[in-house]
Coordinates of C-alpha atoms in Angstrom, one line a residue:
M61 CA 16.6 -60.6 -21.9
R62 CA 14.0 -61.5 -19.3
K63 CA 11.7 -64.3 -20.4
Q64 CA 9.2 -63.8 -17.5
Q65 CA 8.8 -62.1 -14.2
V66 CA 5.6 -63.3 -12.6
F67 CA 4.5 -62.3 -9.2
R68 CA 3.2 -65.3 -7.3
N69 CA 11.1 -46.9 3.8
V70 CA 8.5 -46.3 2.8
S71 CA 7.7 -42.6 2.7
C72 CA 4.7 -40.4 2.6
R73 CA 3.2 -39.4 -0.7
K74 CA 3.3 -35.8 -1.9
K75 CA -0.2 -35.0 -0.7
A76 CA 0.6 -36.2 2.8
L77 CA 3.8 -34.1 2.7
S78 CA 1.9 -31.0 1.8
I79 CA -0.6 -31.2 4.7
G80 CA 1.1 -33.3 7.3
I81 CA 4.8 -33.0 7.2
G82 CA 4.9 -30.9 10.3
L83 CA 3.1 -33.7 12.3
A84 CA 5.4 -36.4 10.9
L85 CA 8.6 -34.5 11.6
A86 CA 7.3 -33.5 15.1
A87 CA 6.5 -37.2 15.8
L88 CA 10.0 -38.1 14.9
S89 CA 11.6 -35.3 16.8
G90 CA 9.6 -36.1 19.9
S91 CA 11.0 -39.7 20.1
T92 CA 13.7 -38.5 22.5
F93 CA 11.0 -38.0 25.1
A94 CA 8.2 -40.4 24.2
K95 CA 8.4 -44.2 24.7
C96 CA 5.7 -44.8 22.1
V97 CA 6.0 -43.3 18.7
Y98 CA 3.3 -43.3 16.0
E99 CA 4.4 -42.9 12.3
V100 CA 2.4 -42.9 9.2
Q101 CA 4.3 -45.1 6.7
N102 CA 2.1 -44.7 3.7
D103 CA -0.9 -42.6 2.8
W104 CA -3.0 -43.1 -0.4
G105 CA -5.8 -40.7 0.4
T106 CA -8.5 -43.2 1.1
G107 CA -6.4 -45.1 3.6
F108 CA -3.0 -45.4 5.2
A109 CA -0.5 -47.8 6.8
A110 CA 1.1 -46.8 10.1
N111 CA 3.6 -48.2 12.6
I112 CA 3.8 -47.8 16.4
T113 CA 7.2 -48.3 18.1
V114 CA 7.2 -49.1 21.8
T115 CA 10.5 -48.6 23.7
N116 CA 11.2 -49.9 27.2
D117 CA 12.8 -46.7 28.6
T118 CA 12.9 -48.0 32.1
S119 CA 15.7 -49.6 34.0
S120 CA 14.0 -53.0 34.3
A121 CA 12.9 -55.7 31.8
V122 CA 9.2 -55.9 31.0
S123 CA 7.3 -59.1 30.0
S124 CA 4.3 -57.3 28.4
W125 CA 3.1 -53.9 27.2
N126 CA 0.0 -52.2 25.7
V127 CA -0.8 -49.1 23.8
G128 CA -4.1 -47.3 23.3
W129 CA -5.3 -44.5 21.0
E130 CA -8.3 -43.0 19.4
Y131 CA -8.9 -41.4 15.9
T132 CA -10.8 -38.1 15.8
K133 CA -11.3 -38.3 12.0
G134 CA -13.0 -41.7 11.9
A135 CA -10.3 -43.9 10.6
T136 CA -11.0 -47.7 10.8
I137 CA -8.3 -50.3 11.1
S138 CA -8.8 -53.3 8.7
N139 CA -5.8 -55.4 9.6
S140 CA -2.7 -55.4 11.8
W141 CA 0.6 -57.3 12.3
N142 CA 3.0 -58.1 15.1
V143 CA 0.4 -57.2 17.7
T144 CA -3.0 -58.3 19.2
L145 CA -5.5 -55.5 18.5
S146 CA -8.9 -55.0 20.1
G147 CA -11.6 -52.3 20.1
T148 CA -13.1 -50.2 17.4
N149 CA -12.0 -46.7 18.1
P150 CA -10.6 -46.4 20.7
Y151 CA -8.2 -49.2 19.9
T152 CA -6.0 -51.2 22.3
A153 CA -2.9 -53.0 21.2
T154 CA -1.2 -55.6 23.4
N155 CA 2.0 -57.4 22.5
A156 CA 2.2 -60.5 20.4
S157 CA 3.7 -63.6 22.0
H158 CA 7.1 -63.0 20.4
N159 CA 7.6 -59.3 21.2
G160 CA 6.2 -58.8 24.8
S161 CA 9.6 -59.2 26.6
L162 CA 11.6 -56.0 26.3
Q163 CA 15.0 -55.4 27.9
P164 CA 15.8 -51.9 29.0
G165 CA 16.4 -49.8 25.9
S166 CA 14.9 -52.3 23.5
S167 CA 11.9 -51.7 21.3
A168 CA 9.1 -53.5 19.5
T169 CA 7.3 -52.2 16.4
F170 CA 3.9 -53.2 15.1
G171 CA 1.8 -51.9 12.3
F172 CA -1.6 -51.8 10.7
Q173 CA -3.6 -50.7 7.7
A174 CA -6.6 -48.5 8.0
T175 CA -9.3 -46.8 5.8
G176 CA -10.1 -43.1 6.1
A177 CA -7.9 -40.0 6.7
S178 CA -4.6 -40.4 8.4
E179 CA -3.6 -38.5 11.6
V180 CA -1.2 -38.8 14.5
P181 CA -3.2 -39.6 17.6
T182 CA -2.2 -39.3 21.2
L183 CA -0.8 -42.6 22.6
T184 CA -1.4 -44.0 26.0
G185 CA -0.2 -47.2 27.6
S186 CA 2.1 -49.0 30.0
L187 CA 5.3 -47.7 28.4
C188 CA 4.0 -44.5 26.8
S189 CA 5.3 -41.3 28.3
T190 CA 3.1 -38.4 29.2
D191 CA 6.0 -36.0 29.0
P192 CA 4.7 -32.5 28.3
T193 CA 6.8 -32.1 25.2
D194 CA 4.0 -33.6 23.1
P195 CA 5.5 -34.7 19.8
T196 CA 2.9 -32.7 17.9
D197 CA 4.0 -29.5 19.6
P198 CA 3.7 -26.8 16.8
T199 CA 6.7 -24.9 18.2
D200 CA 9.0 -27.8 17.3
P201 CA 12.3 -26.0 16.3
T202 CA 12.7 -28.4 13.3
D203 CA 9.9 -26.6 11.4
P204 CA 10.0 -28.0 7.9
T205 CA 9.4 -24.5 6.4
D206 CA 12.8 -23.4 7.6
P207 CA 14.4 -22.1 4.4
T208 CA 17.8 -23.6 5.4
D209 CA 16.4 -27.2 5.4
P210 CA 18.9 -29.1 3.3
T211 CA 16.2 -31.5 1.9
D212 CA 14.1 -28.6 0.5
P213 CA 13.6 -29.6 -3.1
T214 CA 13.5 -26.0 -4.2
D215 CA 16.9 -25.3 -2.7
P216 CA 19.1 -24.2 -5.7
T217 CA 22.1 -26.0 -4.3
D218 CA 20.3 -29.3 -4.2
G219 CA 20.7 -31.9 -6.9
N220 CA 22.8 -32.3 -10.0
Q221 CA 25.9 -31.1 -8.2
V222 CA 27.9 -34.3 -8.8
V223 CA 29.6 -34.7 -12.2
F224 CA 29.9 -38.2 -13.7
R225 CA 32.3 -38.7 -16.5
V226 CA 34.5 -41.4 -18.2
N227 CA 38.2 -40.9 -18.0
D228 CA 40.9 -41.7 -20.6
E229 CA 41.2 -45.3 -19.3
G230 CA 37.5 -45.9 -19.8
R231 CA 36.7 -45.8 -16.0
I232 CA 33.6 -44.0 -14.7
T233 CA 34.5 -41.1 -12.4
K234 CA 32.5 -39.2 -9.8
D235 CA 33.7 -35.6 -9.3
G236 CA 37.0 -36.7 -10.8
E237 CA 37.5 -39.7 -8.7
V238 CA 37.3 -43.2 -10.2
K239 CA 34.1 -45.0 -9.1
P240 CA 34.4 -48.8 -9.3
V241 CA 31.1 -50.1 -10.6
H242 CA 29.6 -52.6 -8.2
C243 CA 26.2 -52.8 -9.7
G244 CA 23.0 -54.9 -9.6
S245 CA 19.5 -54.4 -11.1
W246 CA 16.6 -54.1 -8.7
F247 CA 13.4 -54.6 -10.8
G248 CA 9.7 -54.6 -10.6
L249 CA 8.7 -51.0 -11.4
E250 CA 8.9 -51.8 -15.1
G251 CA 5.9 -54.1 -14.8
R252 CA 5.4 -57.8 -14.4
H253 CA 3.0 -60.4 -15.8
E254 CA 0.3 -61.6 -13.5
L255 CA -1.1 -65.0 -13.8
P256 CA -4.2 -65.4 -16.1
T257 CA -5.9 -66.8 -13.0
D258 CA -5.0 -63.9 -10.7
A259 CA -8.1 -63.1 -8.6
T260 CA -8.0 -59.3 -8.9
N261 CA -5.8 -58.5 -11.9
P262 CA -5.7 -61.4 -14.4
N263 CA -2.9 -61.0 -17.0
G264 CA -2.2 -57.6 -15.5
A265 CA 1.1 -55.7 -15.6
P266 CA 1.4 -54.0 -12.2
M267 CA 4.5 -51.8 -11.8
E268 CA 5.6 -52.6 -8.2
L269 CA 9.1 -52.9 -6.9
Y270 CA 9.8 -56.3 -5.4
V271 CA 10.8 -55.8 -1.7
G272 CA 10.7 -59.3 -0.2
N273 CA 7.6 -58.6 1.8
T274 CA 4.2 -59.8 0.4
F275 CA 0.8 -59.3 1.9
W276 CA 0.2 -63.0 2.4
A277 CA 3.6 -63.9 4.0
N278 CA 3.7 -65.1 7.6
N279 CA -0.1 -65.5 7.9
S280 CA -0.6 -62.0 6.5
Q281 CA 1.8 -60.5 9.0
G282 CA 4.5 -59.8 6.4
T283 CA 8.2 -60.6 6.6
G284 CA 9.1 -57.2 8.1
R285 CA 11.6 -56.6 5.3
T286 CA 11.9 -53.0 4.2
I287 CA 13.7 -51.2 1.3
Q288 CA 16.0 -49.6 3.9
Q289 CA 17.0 -53.1 5.2
T290 CA 17.9 -54.3 1.8
M291 CA 19.9 -51.2 1.0
D292 CA 21.8 -51.7 4.2
E293 CA 22.5 -55.3 3.3
I294 CA 23.6 -54.8 -0.3
K295 CA 25.7 -51.8 0.5
A296 CA 27.5 -53.9 3.2
K297 CA 28.1 -56.6 0.5
G298 CA 29.7 -54.0 -1.8
I299 CA 26.9 -52.7 -4.1
N300 CA 27.3 -49.0 -4.9
L301 CA 25.1 -48.6 -8.0
I302 CA 21.5 -49.8 -8.6
R303 CA 20.2 -50.2 -12.1
L304 CA 16.5 -49.4 -11.8
P305 CA 14.3 -50.5 -14.7
I306 CA 11.1 -48.7 -15.5
A307 CA 8.5 -48.4 -18.3
P308 CA 7.0 -45.3 -19.8
Q309 CA 3.8 -46.0 -17.8
T310 CA 5.8 -46.0 -14.5
L311 CA 6.1 -42.2 -15.0
D312 CA 2.3 -41.8 -15.0
A313 CA 1.1 -41.5 -11.4
D314 CA -2.4 -42.3 -12.5
D315 CA -1.8 -45.4 -14.6
P316 CA -4.2 -48.1 -13.3
Q317 CA -1.4 -50.7 -13.2
G318 CA 0.6 -48.5 -10.9
Q319 CA -2.0 -48.3 -8.0
P320 CA -2.2 -50.0 -4.6
A321 CA -5.4 -51.9 -5.7
V322 CA -3.2 -54.2 -7.9
F323 CA -0.1 -54.3 -5.7
K324 CA 1.1 -57.4 -3.8
N325 CA 3.5 -56.0 -1.3
H326 CA 2.5 -55.9 2.4
A327 CA 0.6 -52.9 3.5
S328 CA 3.5 -51.8 5.6
V329 CA 5.7 -51.3 2.6
R330 CA 3.1 -50.8 -0.1
A331 CA 3.6 -47.7 -2.4
T332 CA 1.1 -45.0 -3.1
N333 CA 1.7 -45.4 -6.8
A334 CA 4.4 -46.5 -9.2
R335 CA 5.6 -42.9 -9.9
Q336 CA 5.9 -42.0 -6.3
A337 CA 7.6 -45.3 -5.5
L338 CA 10.2 -44.5 -8.2
E339 CA 10.9 -41.0 -6.7
D340 CA 11.0 -42.3 -3.1
F341 CA 13.4 -45.0 -4.0
I342 CA 15.8 -42.6 -5.7
K343 CA 15.7 -40.3 -2.7
L344 CA 16.2 -43.1 -0.2
A345 CA 19.1 -44.4 -2.3
D346 CA 20.7 -40.9 -2.3
K347 CA 20.5 -40.8 1.5
N348 CA 22.3 -44.2 1.6
D349 CA 25.0 -43.1 -0.8
L350 CA 23.8 -45.5 -3.5
D351 CA 24.0 -44.2 -7.1
I352 CA 21.2 -44.9 -9.6
L353 CA 21.2 -46.0 -13.2
L354 CA 17.7 -45.3 -14.6
D355 CA 16.7 -47.8 -17.3
I356 CA 13.8 -47.5 -19.8
H357 CA 13.2 -51.2 -20.0
S358 CA 10.5 -51.4 -22.6
C359 CA 8.0 -49.4 -24.5
S360 CA 5.2 -50.9 -22.4
N361 CA 4.7 -52.4 -18.9
Y362 CA 2.7 -55.1 -20.7
L363 CA 5.3 -56.0 -23.3
G364 CA 8.4 -55.9 -21.1
W365 CA 11.5 -57.8 -22.5
R366 CA 9.8 -58.6 -25.8
A367 CA 9.8 -55.1 -27.3
G368 CA 13.1 -54.7 -29.0
R369 CA 12.1 -51.3 -30.4
L370 CA 10.1 -48.2 -29.5
D371 CA 7.1 -49.1 -31.6
A372 CA 7.0 -52.9 -31.2
T373 CA 4.1 -54.8 -32.7
P374 CA 3.1 -58.5 -32.5
P375 CA 3.9 -61.2 -33.2
Y376 CA 6.6 -61.5 -30.6
T377 CA 9.3 -64.0 -30.2
D378 CA 7.4 -66.1 -27.6
A379 CA 4.2 -66.3 -29.7
T380 CA 4.7 -70.0 -30.6
R381 CA 6.4 -71.1 -27.4
D382 CA 5.1 -74.5 -26.1
N383 CA 3.6 -74.9 -22.7
Y384 CA 3.8 -71.1 -22.0
I385 CA 1.0 -69.0 -20.7
Y386 CA 2.7 -65.6 -20.5
K387 CA 2.2 -64.3 -24.0
R388 CA 1.3 -60.7 -25.0
E389 CA 0.1 -60.9 -28.5
D390 CA -2.8 -58.6 -27.6
Y391 CA -0.6 -55.6 -26.8
S392 CA 1.4 -53.3 -29.0
C393 CA 3.4 -50.1 -28.9
G394 CA 3.0 -49.5 -32.6
T395 CA -0.2 -48.5 -34.2
D396 CA -0.1 -50.7 -37.3
V397 CA -2.0 -53.6 -35.8
G398 CA -5.3 -55.5 -36.3
E399 CA -8.4 -55.8 -34.2
G400 CA -8.3 -57.1 -30.7
V401 CA -4.9 -55.5 -29.9
T402 CA -4.6 -52.9 -27.2
V403 CA -2.2 -50.1 -28.3
Q404 CA 0.0 -48.3 -25.8
E405 CA 1.4 -46.0 -28.5
Y406 CA 5.1 -45.2 -28.1
N407 CA 7.5 -43.5 -30.6
E408 CA 10.7 -41.5 -30.7
Q409 CA 9.0 -38.2 -29.7
K410 CA 7.5 -39.8 -26.6
W411 CA 10.7 -41.6 -25.8
L412 CA 12.9 -38.5 -26.0
E413 CA 10.5 -36.6 -23.7
D414 CA 10.7 -39.5 -21.2
L415 CA 14.5 -39.3 -21.4
R416 CA 14.3 -35.5 -20.8
Q417 CA 12.1 -36.1 -17.8
L418 CA 14.5 -38.6 -16.3
A419 CA 17.4 -36.2 -16.9
R420 CA 15.6 -33.6 -14.9
F421 CA 15.2 -35.9 -11.9
A422 CA 18.4 -34.8 -10.2
D423 CA 17.2 -31.2 -9.9
E424 CA 13.5 -31.9 -9.4
L425 CA 14.1 -34.5 -6.6
G426 CA 17.1 -32.7 -5.1
V427 CA 19.4 -35.7 -5.4
N428 CA 23.0 -36.2 -6.4
N429 CA 22.9 -39.9 -7.2
I430 CA 21.6 -40.1 -10.8
L431 CA 24.8 -41.6 -12.4
G432 CA 23.3 -42.3 -15.8
I433 CA 20.4 -43.2 -18.0
D434 CA 20.2 -46.5 -19.9
I435 CA 18.3 -45.2 -22.9
F436 CA 16.4 -48.3 -24.0
N437 CA 16.6 -52.0 -23.1
E438 CA 17.9 -54.5 -25.6
P439 CA 17.1 -52.8 -28.9
W440 CA 17.5 -56.0 -30.9
D441 CA 14.9 -55.1 -33.5
Y442 CA 17.0 -52.3 -35.1
T443 CA 19.8 -52.3 -37.5
W444 CA 23.0 -50.5 -36.3
S445 CA 22.4 -47.5 -38.5
E446 CA 18.8 -47.1 -37.1
W447 CA 19.9 -47.6 -33.5
K448 CA 23.0 -45.3 -33.9
S449 CA 20.8 -42.4 -35.0
L450 CA 18.3 -42.9 -32.2
A451 CA 21.1 -43.2 -29.6
E452 CA 22.6 -39.9 -30.8
D453 CA 19.3 -38.2 -30.6
A454 CA 18.9 -39.5 -27.0
Y455 CA 22.2 -38.1 -26.0
Q456 CA 21.2 -34.6 -27.3
A457 CA 17.9 -34.7 -25.4
I458 CA 19.5 -35.8 -22.2
N459 CA 22.4 -33.4 -22.5
E460 CA 20.0 -30.4 -22.9
E461 CA 18.5 -31.2 -19.5
N462 CA 21.5 -32.5 -17.6
K463 CA 25.2 -32.3 -18.5
N464 CA 26.4 -34.3 -15.5
V465 CA 24.9 -37.7 -16.2
L466 CA 26.3 -40.5 -18.4
V467 CA 24.4 -42.0 -21.4
W468 CA 24.3 -45.8 -21.4
V469 CA 23.8 -47.3 -24.8
E470 CA 23.1 -51.0 -25.3
G471 CA 23.9 -53.0 -28.5
I472 CA 21.6 -54.6 -31.0
G473 CA 20.9 -58.3 -31.9
S474 CA 22.0 -60.6 -34.6
S475 CA 18.9 -59.9 -36.8
T476 CA 15.7 -57.9 -36.7
S477 CA 12.1 -59.3 -36.5
D478 CA 11.8 -59.0 -40.3
G479 CA 14.8 -61.2 -40.8
T480 CA 17.4 -58.5 -41.7
A481 CA 20.8 -59.8 -40.6
N482 CA 23.0 -57.6 -38.4
P483 CA 26.7 -58.2 -38.9
H484 CA 28.3 -59.6 -35.7
G485 CA 31.5 -61.3 -36.9
D486 CA 32.1 -65.1 -36.6
E487 CA 28.8 -66.9 -37.2
D488 CA 29.8 -69.6 -34.7
T489 CA 28.9 -67.2 -31.9
N490 CA 25.5 -65.5 -31.7
P491 CA 25.2 -62.3 -29.7
N492 CA 22.5 -62.0 -27.0
W493 CA 19.9 -59.3 -27.5
G494 CA 21.8 -56.0 -26.7
E495 CA 25.2 -57.6 -27.0
N496 CA 26.1 -56.6 -30.6
F497 CA 28.4 -53.6 -31.1
Y498 CA 30.3 -55.2 -34.0
S499 CA 29.4 -52.4 -36.5
M500 CA 30.6 -49.6 -34.1
A501 CA 34.2 -50.4 -35.3
T502 CA 33.4 -48.8 -38.7
S503 CA 30.4 -46.6 -37.7
P504 CA 31.1 -45.2 -34.2
L505 CA 28.5 -43.4 -32.1
D506 CA 28.7 -39.6 -32.3
I507 CA 28.5 -39.2 -28.6
P508 CA 31.3 -37.7 -26.5
K509 CA 33.5 -40.5 -25.2
D510 CA 33.5 -39.0 -21.7
R511 CA 29.7 -39.1 -21.5
L512 CA 29.2 -42.6 -23.1
V513 CA 29.0 -46.0 -21.5
I514 CA 28.9 -49.0 -23.9
S515 CA 26.5 -51.4 -22.1
P516 CA 26.1 -54.9 -23.7
H517 CA 23.9 -57.6 -22.2
T518 CA 25.0 -61.2 -22.3
Y519 CA 23.5 -64.4 -20.9
G520 CA 24.2 -68.1 -20.7
P521 CA 21.9 -71.1 -21.0
S522 CA 19.8 -70.2 -18.0
V523 CA 18.3 -67.4 -20.1
S524 CA 18.9 -68.4 -23.7
V525 CA 20.4 -71.7 -25.0
Q526 CA 22.4 -70.4 -28.0
K527 CA 24.0 -72.3 -30.8
Q528 CA 27.5 -71.8 -29.4
F529 CA 26.5 -74.0 -26.4
M530 CA 25.9 -77.1 -28.7
D531 CA 28.1 -80.2 -28.3
P532 CA 30.5 -80.6 -31.3
A533 CA 30.1 -84.4 -30.7
Q534 CA 26.5 -84.0 -31.9
P535 CA 26.6 -82.8 -35.5
E536 CA 22.9 -83.1 -35.7
C537 CA 22.7 -80.2 -33.2
A538 CA 24.8 -77.7 -35.1
G539 CA 23.0 -74.4 -35.4
L540 CA 20.2 -75.3 -33.1
S541 CA 19.1 -73.2 -30.1
E542 CA 16.4 -72.8 -27.5
D543 CA 13.4 -75.2 -27.6
A544 CA 14.6 -76.8 -30.8
A545 CA 17.9 -77.9 -29.2
A546 CA 16.0 -79.3 -26.2
K547 CA 13.6 -81.3 -28.4
A548 CA 16.7 -82.7 -30.2
K549 CA 18.2 -83.8 -26.9
C550 CA 21.3 -81.7 -27.5
N551 CA 24.0 -81.6 -24.8
I552 CA 25.4 -78.3 -23.5
V553 CA 29.1 -77.6 -23.6
I554 CA 30.6 -74.4 -22.2
D555 CA 33.7 -73.6 -24.4
S556 CA 35.3 -70.6 -22.7
D557 CA 37.7 -69.9 -25.6
L558 CA 34.8 -69.9 -28.2
L559 CA 32.8 -67.6 -25.9
K560 CA 35.6 -65.2 -25.3
S561 CA 36.2 -64.8 -29.0
G562 CA 32.6 -63.9 -29.5
W563 CA 32.6 -61.4 -26.6
E564 CA 35.7 -59.8 -28.0
E565 CA 34.3 -59.0 -31.4
H566 CA 30.9 -58.1 -30.1
F567 CA 32.0 -55.5 -27.5
G568 CA 35.3 -56.3 -25.8
Y569 CA 37.4 -54.6 -28.5
L570 CA 35.9 -51.2 -27.5
K571 CA 37.5 -51.4 -24.1
D572 CA 40.9 -51.4 -25.9
K573 CA 39.8 -48.2 -27.7
G574 CA 39.3 -46.4 -24.3
Y575 CA 35.5 -46.6 -24.1
A576 CA 33.7 -47.3 -20.8
V577 CA 32.4 -50.8 -21.2
V578 CA 30.0 -51.9 -18.5
L579 CA 27.8 -55.0 -19.0
G580 CA 24.2 -53.8 -18.3
E581 CA 23.0 -57.3 -17.5
F582 CA 24.4 -60.7 -16.9
G583 CA 23.4 -63.5 -14.5
G584 CA 21.5 -66.7 -14.2
H585 CA 20.6 -69.7 -12.1
Y586 CA 23.8 -71.3 -10.9
D587 CA 22.1 -74.8 -10.9
W588 CA 20.2 -74.5 -14.2
P589 CA 18.2 -76.4 -15.4
K590 CA 17.2 -77.6 -11.9
S591 CA 15.9 -74.1 -11.1
G592 CA 13.5 -71.9 -13.1
A593 CA 10.2 -72.4 -14.8
I594 CA 8.8 -76.0 -14.8
R595 CA 8.6 -76.0 -18.6
I596 CA 12.4 -75.4 -18.7
Q597 CA 13.2 -78.0 -16.0
D598 CA 11.1 -80.6 -17.8
M599 CA 12.4 -79.7 -21.3
W600 CA 16.1 -80.0 -20.3
S601 CA 15.7 -82.8 -17.7
F602 CA 17.8 -85.2 -19.8
L603 CA 21.0 -83.2 -19.1
P604 CA 23.3 -85.1 -16.8
K605 CA 24.5 -82.0 -14.8
S606 CA 23.3 -78.7 -13.4
D607 CA 26.4 -76.5 -13.5
Y608 CA 26.2 -75.2 -17.1
D609 CA 25.3 -71.6 -16.3
Q610 CA 27.7 -71.5 -13.3
K611 CA 30.5 -72.4 -15.7
W612 CA 29.3 -69.8 -18.2
Q613 CA 29.0 -67.0 -15.6
N614 CA 32.5 -67.8 -14.3
A615 CA 33.9 -67.8 -17.9
L616 CA 32.4 -64.4 -18.4
V617 CA 33.8 -63.0 -15.2
D618 CA 37.2 -64.4 -16.1
Y619 CA 37.0 -62.5 -19.4
M620 CA 35.7 -59.3 -17.7
S621 CA 38.4 -59.4 -15.2
D622 CA 41.1 -59.8 -17.8
K623 CA 39.7 -56.9 -19.9
K624 CA 38.9 -54.7 -16.9
I625 CA 35.2 -54.6 -17.9
E626 CA 32.7 -53.9 -15.1
G627 CA 29.0 -54.9 -14.9
C628 CA 25.5 -54.8 -13.4
Y629 CA 24.2 -58.2 -12.2
W630 CA 20.7 -59.3 -13.0
G631 CA 19.2 -59.2 -10.5
I632 CA 19.5 -58.2 -6.8
N633 CA 16.0 -59.5 -6.1
P634 CA 15.3 -63.2 -7.0
E635 CA 11.9 -63.0 -8.8
S636 CA 13.1 -63.5 -12.3
D637 CA 12.2 -67.0 -13.4
D638 CA 15.2 -67.5 -15.7
T639 CA 17.9 -66.0 -13.5
G640 CA 17.0 -65.9 -9.9
G641 CA 19.0 -63.2 -8.0
L642 CA 21.5 -62.3 -5.4
Y643 CA 19.0 -63.2 -2.7
T644 CA 17.6 -66.7 -2.2
H645 CA 13.9 -67.2 -2.7
A646 CA 11.4 -69.2 -0.6
Y647 CA 9.5 -69.9 -3.8
D648 CA 9.8 -73.3 -5.6
A649 CA 7.8 -73.8 -8.8
R650 CA 6.8 -77.4 -7.7
T651 CA 6.7 -77.4 -3.9
N652 CA 6.2 -73.8 -2.5
T653 CA 4.4 -71.4 -4.9
S654 CA 3.2 -69.4 -1.9
G655 CA 6.8 -68.5 -1.1
W656 CA 6.9 -66.2 -4.1
G657 CA 8.3 -62.8 -3.1
E658 CA 9.9 -63.9 0.2
W659 CA 13.6 -63.6 0.3
T660 CA 15.4 -66.1 2.6
G661 CA 19.1 -65.2 2.5
F662 CA 22.0 -64.7 0.1
E663 CA 23.2 -66.6 -2.9
T664 CA 26.7 -67.0 -1.5
E665 CA 28.4 -68.4 -4.6
K666 CA 27.1 -65.5 -6.8
W667 CA 28.3 -62.9 -4.3
E668 CA 31.7 -64.6 -4.2
M669 CA 31.9 -64.5 -8.0
L670 CA 31.1 -60.8 -8.0
Q671 CA 33.7 -60.1 -5.3
R672 CA 36.2 -61.8 -7.6
L673 CA 35.2 -59.5 -10.4
W674 CA 35.3 -56.4 -8.2
D675 CA 38.7 -57.3 -6.8
S676 CA 40.1 -57.5 -10.3
N677 CA 39.3 -53.8 -11.1
P678 CA 39.9 -51.8 -7.9
K679 CA 39.8 -48.0 -7.6

């Protein structure tokens, strides 16, 4: 359950591929001869972003360099980074103060954003070669129309060749070999909630992957971080599966909240649109041997975590929350609403078609890394019988399109929005949204066991202060939770035995029955309540310590390790207010709001905890 996500390798889009892939590939193939290489990083039709890499291919160090070029189609550069730029076509770039000195064999890369049509111009300069093997030579032997090109998306041997299954021990396999699940969620494409005061998109819901590189960082130069860099880093840390949340609107390349005009990433890494960003991410992950779990995270990019069902309608659970500006009472996925509510209609038919579309991605994108589909995030607003029927329909739809992927099913909650109680065992432990599989003991899902992953979500006080965290020494706090517990000045106690008994009857017992059980989400601020939203810090400031969620997370990992249960950590990126991530964040709600979206390092203790979990369940 995400309370709020507020936003304080890029590849060419399809159109660019259709008309300019020969130039792009030629430019790359010519880098053996050229010392200056021009590459279009992003093209959105009315403008583009490009990089130029300068390499000192001499035998001596240089202390400065320059590059010149001219556009024949009238493009105009609007801003640049890592370089001093002069001229108005032709342009001259000279090194910045930090990248002028180049040892033999070393390189410097700078970039810029421009309006107009993209092209690959001829480069001149102090380190630019005039080798006759011009990189735009049309006789380049790596002609992309070569029918043997292994990345050709129409190649019938591409995509969907890997078979993912669950074995008799409840372990996920990839082509028959056990695949240990070392997973984290990398979010943003499902939508975020912009501030009401945002200059260009107040209260918007842009669908943009967080990449740690915003347009205002480093005096608008950006941080230099790329998706490829992050993939390299998390893979080296042990991640082999990325859970990728999306919304139905992410699949619409024309949705206004999926366009560059509302994006906040730096131009050097800014996507063409949300749909293209999704496809590009999957393909880049495939090249990096990282598998993908696609997650339909809500019925709407505006509603996000609140939804709980396909046709969600207001009022939502945060409607009466104090000191909270991120409400969405004016949006709905259901049609039975009053005036003043924007309807983004969603229903079972639309949902099943979206699932079919995701199931076809392996073939359509020519990739082998679609491990599974998480069919709907935290369906807390259904009874078990309702959700069971929907999940079984989802399996049928996915299986008709792709028989090689796994179907991930989350649990329900403790009650629905109309007050209907969902059985969950002992009343002393309340399940998180998505955690409750209690009724599956008597009413199991009719989905083949070798295709099914049971995927509960569970969180500690950093996300939701539940009644099982109350101090028994305060009888007046019995049964309280969330804001009510804070107002009553209730202490927090992490009772691992009580927690484990709840996890066991909510989902753990299914592991003993041979099901694959993989937590779809868990995580939190290790130093809660010191970190997170200011309202939370203030509300819980009376607590004497700040290690409550750290204790909770480690109690969960102890339980998972004992049960051989695997999981996906929320999240890899740190922009979730109530959890943080596996990267540290320059942002501080009180002292550094401009640091939003800038990643500064690794959350070492969290990584160590995950390594302990991974070591407990090796291949």
